[in-house]
Amino acid sequence: MTSILGIGECMIELSSASDDLWRQRFSGDVFNALWYARAYSRGETDIAFHTAVGTDQMSDQMLTFIQSGGIRCDDTPRIANRRPGLYTIHLNGAERSFTYWRDTSAAQMMVRRPGPLWANVAGADVVYFSGISLAILPPEDLEILLDGLVQHKKQGGILAFDPNIRPHLWSDRDRMLRVISRAASLCDLVLPSFDDETSAFGDATPEDSAKRYADLGANHVVVKNGPSDTIHLESGCMTAFPVTPVDKIIDTTAAGDSFNGAYIASLLRGLPTDKAIQSAQQCAGKVIRQKGAIISFAELDAL
Ligand code: ADP
């Protein structure tokens, strides 16, 4: 059986249901991708998540929810004096705005319990992480994580990375650009979204983003660009894959994350590139027709 390990943060999500009523769920970029990887792996891939949580009741509920999706997290470090991060989503049409409370979240400590982390990494065919996973770490922990991942790659592991550039999570913009570029340069597969790349790096086109990451050393780059073509660049060969239009878009939260999860799972199932991209676009197309980041496997099947 193939295996994917995601490394990152899962948070408590509150989305406005009406006036003063909030709907509570759990979400976080890497976790979202794993959820959809699970859906698109058809049970052929072991999916695990490495994070850290607190010892509080919300942390217990979060782990129960993660496991309800068939995602392994049984050895998640519990940090006694920390709690999960939390964020709210306000929707203006289908566009979302977020407010975060995550400055002291338990997930920032996820590299401080090296036993479970490296045991999980050693067992994974693909290790998936993001610019957000890196942004929340203390700088010395970030170095430990990247060094360990490089060792894993030397032993044949595949590293997959979504830059997911969130300037508000970084205190220093130059450092953000350096860290994102360095992490991408270590990875086999880089999955950026053009919106983020053009604002952070000033790329004129998604093709430019793909080339920039390939020049840094990534052999395989897939640039998502909302309803516009998905750009695929592998071993020097660039292809544009049109996106099928989607009606009745409700909430674009987790479009990119779901794309990544479905894409990696489809490749691990042995699908050729064009079919894996189609699966990923189809998955993201379903996710944006529902509210929130996570939709149930039953809803996903029904759409
Ligand atoms: P992110 O959520 O990271 O900003 P994108 O907005 O680029 O990512 O979207 C990721 C994927 O979701 C796209 O490649 C596409 O397959 C799908 N998608 C996003 N917006 C639309 C849309 N308006 N119509 C159809 N598909 C979309």
CSV table of C-alpha atoms and ligand atoms in Angstrom, one decimal, residues 96 162 164 166 192-196 223-228 230 243-246 249 252-259 280-282 284-285 288, ligand 1:
chain,number,residue,atom,x,y,z
A,96,ARG,CA,-14.0,34.6,1.8
A,162,ASP,CA,2.3,23.9,-1.7
A,164,ASN,CA,0.5,28.6,0.2
A,166,ARG,CA,0.4,33.9,3.6
A,192,PRO,CA,1.5,26.7,-6.1
A,193,SER,CA,-1.6,28.9,-6.8
A,194,PHE,CA,-0.9,31.7,-9.2
A,195,ASP,CA,-2.7,34.4,-7.1
A,196,ASP,CA,-0.2,33.9,-4.3
A,223,VAL,CA,0.2,25.9,-11.0
A,224,LYS,CA,-3.4,26.3,-10.1
A,225,ASN,CA,-5.1,29.4,-11.3
A,226,GLY,CA,-8.8,29.4,-10.3
A,227,PRO,CA,-11.1,28.9,-13.4
A,228,SER,CA,-8.1,29.5,-15.8
A,230,THR,CA,-3.9,24.6,-14.8
A,243,VAL,CA,-10.7,23.9,-16.2
A,244,THR,CA,-14.3,22.8,-16.8
A,245,PRO,CA,-16.6,25.7,-15.8
A,246,VAL,CA,-18.5,25.3,-12.5
A,249,ILE,CA,-20.0,28.5,-6.8
A,252,THR,CA,-13.9,28.7,-2.7
A,253,THR,CA,-12.3,27.7,0.6
A,254,ALA,CA,-9.9,24.8,0.1
A,255,ALA,CA,-10.1,24.8,-3.7
A,256,GLY,CA,-6.3,24.5,-3.9
A,257,ASP,CA,-5.9,22.1,-1.0
A,258,SER,CA,-8.5,19.7,-2.4
A,259,PHE,CA,-6.9,19.9,-5.8
A,280,ALA,CA,-8.0,17.1,-9.1
A,281,GLN,CA,-9.9,19.8,-11.0
A,282,GLN,CA,-13.1,17.8,-10.6
A,284,ALA,CA,-11.9,21.2,-6.4
A,285,GLY,CA,-14.9,21.9,-8.6
A,288,ILE,CA,-16.3,25.1,-4.2
B,1,ADP,P1,-6.5,28.4,-4.2
B,1,ADP,O1,-7.7,27.9,-3.4
B,1,ADP,O2,-5.2,27.8,-3.7
B,1,ADP,O3,-6.5,29.9,-4.4
B,1,ADP,P2,-7.3,28.2,-7.0
B,1,ADP,O4,-8.3,29.3,-6.7
B,1,ADP,O5,-6.3,28.4,-8.0
B,1,ADP,O6,-6.6,27.7,-5.6
B,1,ADP,O7,-8.2,26.9,-7.4
B,1,ADP,C1,-7.7,25.6,-7.3
B,1,ADP,C2,-8.5,24.8,-8.3
B,1,ADP,O8,-9.9,24.8,-8.0
B,1,ADP,C3,-8.4,25.3,-9.7
B,1,ADP,O9,-7.2,24.7,-10.4
B,1,ADP,C4,-9.7,24.7,-10.4
B,1,ADP,O10,-9.5,23.3,-10.7
B,1,ADP,C5,-10.7,24.8,-9.2
B,1,ADP,N1,-11.4,26.1,-9.3
B,1,ADP,C6,-11.1,27.2,-8.6
B,1,ADP,N2,-12.0,28.2,-8.9
B,1,ADP,C7,-12.8,27.7,-9.9
B,1,ADP,C8,-13.9,28.2,-10.7
B,1,ADP,N3,-14.3,29.5,-10.5
B,1,ADP,N4,-14.4,27.4,-11.6
B,1,ADP,C9,-14.0,26.2,-11.8
B,1,ADP,N5,-13.0,25.6,-11.0
B,1,ADP,C10,-12.4,26.4,-10.1
